[in-house]
Short mmCIF file of C-alpha atoms in Angstrom, two decimals:
data_model
loop_
_atom_site.label_atom_id
_atom_site.label_comp_id
_atom_site.label_asym_id
_atom_site.label_seq_id
_atom_site.Cartn_x
_atom_site.Cartn_y
_atom_site.Cartn_z
CA MET G 19 -2.43 -0.07 -10.48
CA THR G 20 -4.76 1.26 -13.13
CA LEU G 21 -4.70 4.83 -14.28
CA ALA G 22 -8.23 5.35 -12.91
CA VAL G 23 -7.16 4.17 -9.44
CA ALA G 24 -4.05 6.38 -9.54
CA ILE G 25 -6.14 9.41 -10.49
CA ALA G 26 -8.79 8.61 -7.86
CA ASP G 27 -6.08 8.36 -5.20
CA GLN G 28 -4.79 11.79 -6.16
CA ILE G 29 -8.18 13.49 -5.99
CA ALA G 30 -9.73 11.53 -3.07
CA ARG G 31 -8.50 13.68 -0.25
CA PRO G 32 -9.89 13.49 3.28
CA ILE G 33 -13.14 15.36 3.81
CA PRO G 34 -12.98 17.97 6.57
CA ARG G 35 -14.51 16.50 9.73
CA ASP G 36 -17.25 19.10 9.94
CA LEU G 37 -18.39 18.25 6.37
CA ALA G 38 -17.98 14.48 6.59
CA PRO G 39 -21.07 12.28 6.64
CA THR G 40 -21.63 9.95 9.54
CA VAL G 41 -20.31 6.54 8.54
CA SER G 42 -23.03 4.00 9.20
CA LEU G 43 -24.94 1.22 7.52
CA MET G 44 -28.71 0.95 7.53
CA PHE G 45 -30.15 -2.36 8.72
CA ALA G 46 -33.71 -3.37 9.59
CA ASN G 47 -32.24 -5.40 12.46
CA LYS G 48 -28.80 -4.20 13.43
CA PRO G 49 -26.29 -7.06 13.62
CA ARG G 50 -24.33 -7.39 16.87
CA TRP G 51 -20.96 -6.65 15.27
CA LEU G 52 -22.08 -3.31 13.83
CA GLU G 53 -22.23 -1.39 17.11
CA SER G 54 -18.59 -2.20 17.85
CA VAL G 55 -17.53 -1.29 14.31
CA GLU G 56 -19.42 2.02 14.37
CA GLY G 57 -17.80 2.93 17.70
CA GLN G 58 -14.32 2.12 16.45
CA ILE G 59 -14.86 4.11 13.26
CA ALA G 60 -16.14 7.10 15.26
CA GLU G 61 -12.90 7.05 17.26
CA LEU G 62 -10.77 6.72 14.13
CA ARG G 63 -12.55 9.63 12.45
CA SER G 64 -11.40 11.87 15.29
CA LEU G 65 -7.70 11.19 14.69
CA PRO G 66 -5.98 14.51 13.91
CA PHE G 67 -3.39 15.13 11.23
CA GLY G 68 -0.10 13.69 12.49
CA TRP G 69 -1.83 11.21 14.82
CA ASP G 70 1.05 8.71 14.49
CA ALA G 71 3.80 11.25 15.29
CA PHE G 72 5.13 10.82 11.74
CA GLY G 73 2.74 13.18 9.97
CA ALA G 74 0.02 10.71 8.99
CA GLY G 75 -3.09 12.30 7.57
CA PRO G 76 -6.63 11.64 8.74
CA LEU G 77 -8.26 8.45 7.52
CA ARG G 78 -9.95 8.63 4.14
CA HIS G 79 -13.72 8.47 4.43
CA ASP G 80 -14.01 6.58 1.14
CA VAL G 81 -11.82 3.87 2.68
CA LEU G 82 -14.09 3.71 5.74
CA TRP G 83 -17.19 3.41 3.52
CA PHE G 84 -15.56 0.62 1.49
CA ALA G 85 -14.55 -1.23 4.67
CA LEU G 86 -18.14 -1.08 5.90
CA SER G 87 -19.41 -2.40 2.58
CA VAL G 88 -16.92 -5.30 2.76
CA LEU G 89 -18.12 -6.14 6.27
CA GLU G 90 -21.76 -5.90 5.25
CA THR G 91 -21.05 -8.37 2.44
CA VAL G 92 -19.16 -11.03 4.42
CA MET G 93 -20.31 -10.79 8.04
CA SER G 94 -23.21 -12.65 9.60
CA ASP G 95 -25.05 -11.64 12.77
CA ASP G 96 -22.91 -13.90 14.97
CA THR G 97 -19.53 -12.96 13.49
CA PRO G 98 -17.29 -11.28 16.07
CA PRO G 99 -16.47 -7.70 15.18
CA PRO G 100 -13.00 -6.96 13.85
CA HIS G 101 -10.50 -4.79 15.61
CA ILE G 102 -9.99 -1.79 13.32
CA THR G 103 -6.49 -0.38 13.21
CA PRO G 104 -5.55 2.89 11.49
CA MET G 105 -2.65 2.80 9.07
CA SER G 106 -0.26 5.68 8.48
CA HIS G 107 -1.12 5.92 4.77
CA GLU G 108 -4.76 6.90 5.52
CA GLY G 109 -6.04 3.33 5.26
CA ILE G 110 -7.24 0.82 7.82
CA MET G 111 -6.78 -2.81 8.78
CA LEU G 112 -9.67 -5.04 9.84
CA GLU G 113 -8.29 -7.82 11.99
CA TRP G 114 -9.42 -10.87 13.90
CA HIS G 115 -7.26 -13.13 16.07
CA ARG G 116 -9.50 -16.02 17.15
CA ASN G 117 -9.79 -19.78 17.04
CA GLY G 118 -6.12 -20.17 16.09
CA ILE G 119 -6.54 -17.89 13.07
CA ASP G 120 -5.02 -14.49 12.38
CA PHE G 121 -7.12 -12.88 9.64
CA GLU G 122 -6.33 -9.37 8.40
CA ILE G 123 -7.89 -7.24 5.67
CA GLU G 124 -5.85 -4.17 4.77
CA ILE G 125 -7.69 -1.44 2.88
CA GLU G 126 -5.70 1.42 1.41
CA ARG G 127 -8.24 2.60 -1.15
CA PRO G 128 -11.82 1.75 -2.12
CA GLY G 129 -12.30 -1.24 -4.37
CA GLU G 130 -9.26 -3.21 -3.27
CA ALA G 131 -8.20 -5.09 -0.15
CA HIS G 132 -5.07 -7.06 0.69
CA VAL G 133 -5.79 -10.13 2.79
CA THR G 134 -3.62 -12.30 5.03
CA CYS G 135 -4.85 -15.47 6.71
CA ASP G 136 -2.58 -17.44 9.05
CA ASN G 137 -4.13 -20.65 10.35
CA HIS G 138 -2.01 -21.77 13.31
CA LEU G 139 -3.98 -25.00 13.67
CA THR G 140 -3.04 -26.24 10.19
CA GLY G 141 0.22 -24.30 9.85
CA THR G 142 -0.95 -22.67 6.63
CA SER G 143 -0.58 -19.06 5.57
CA ASP G 144 -2.10 -17.32 2.58
CA ASN G 145 -2.10 -13.82 1.11
CA TRP G 146 -4.33 -12.52 -1.66
CA THR G 147 -5.96 -9.39 -3.06
CA VAL G 148 -9.70 -8.93 -3.49
CA ARG G 149 -11.42 -6.39 -5.65
CA ALA G 150 -15.08 -6.66 -6.67
CA ASN G 151 -15.63 -10.30 -5.63
CA MET G 152 -15.51 -10.75 -1.86
CA THR G 153 -16.42 -14.46 -1.77
CA SER G 154 -12.85 -15.48 -0.85
CA LEU G 155 -13.36 -13.73 2.51
CA VAL G 156 -16.42 -15.75 3.52
CA ARG G 157 -14.69 -19.01 4.56
CA PRO G 158 -12.06 -17.35 6.83
CA ILE G 159 -14.83 -15.25 8.43
CA GLU G 160 -16.85 -18.43 9.08
CA MET G 161 -13.80 -20.10 10.70
CA ILE G 162 -13.33 -17.11 12.99
CA ALA G 163 -16.99 -17.13 14.04
CA GLY G 164 -16.83 -20.95 14.53
#
C-alpha cells in the first residue's frame, strides 16, 4: 500500500446521504446492464450504519464511482449485469456466476480491485489485482456473456 493510498483511505469518509451525488453513468444509448446496476447501487446507498449487525459503515461513494468506471470500461451491451454485494469494510463485490464461471471483483478503495476467477469447466482458478489497466478483466467478462 502506498502512502498516498493510505492517506486517501483515512480522509475518504462516507458522504452524508443527503449530500451525496446520484451515482450514474451518462450514455447516449443506455446499455442493458446499467439499469440493474443503478438499481442495486441505489439500494446499497440506503444501507444505514451498522447494516451488517457488526457496526459496518455505509458504503464509500468513491468506491461506487470506481466500480461504475470499471464496469463502463469492461462491459458490452450484452454482458449480464453483476450481482453487487456490500462488504463490511465499506467496499463492494461485483460478482457473476454463469456459464460454469465464478468471477468476482472486490473493490475496497478506488484505483484497485482484487479479482478471482474460477472456471469450473477447465478446473482452473486464478486471483490477481488490477489497478489502472483493466484489460485483464475483458476475457472473463466475455466468457460470462458467452
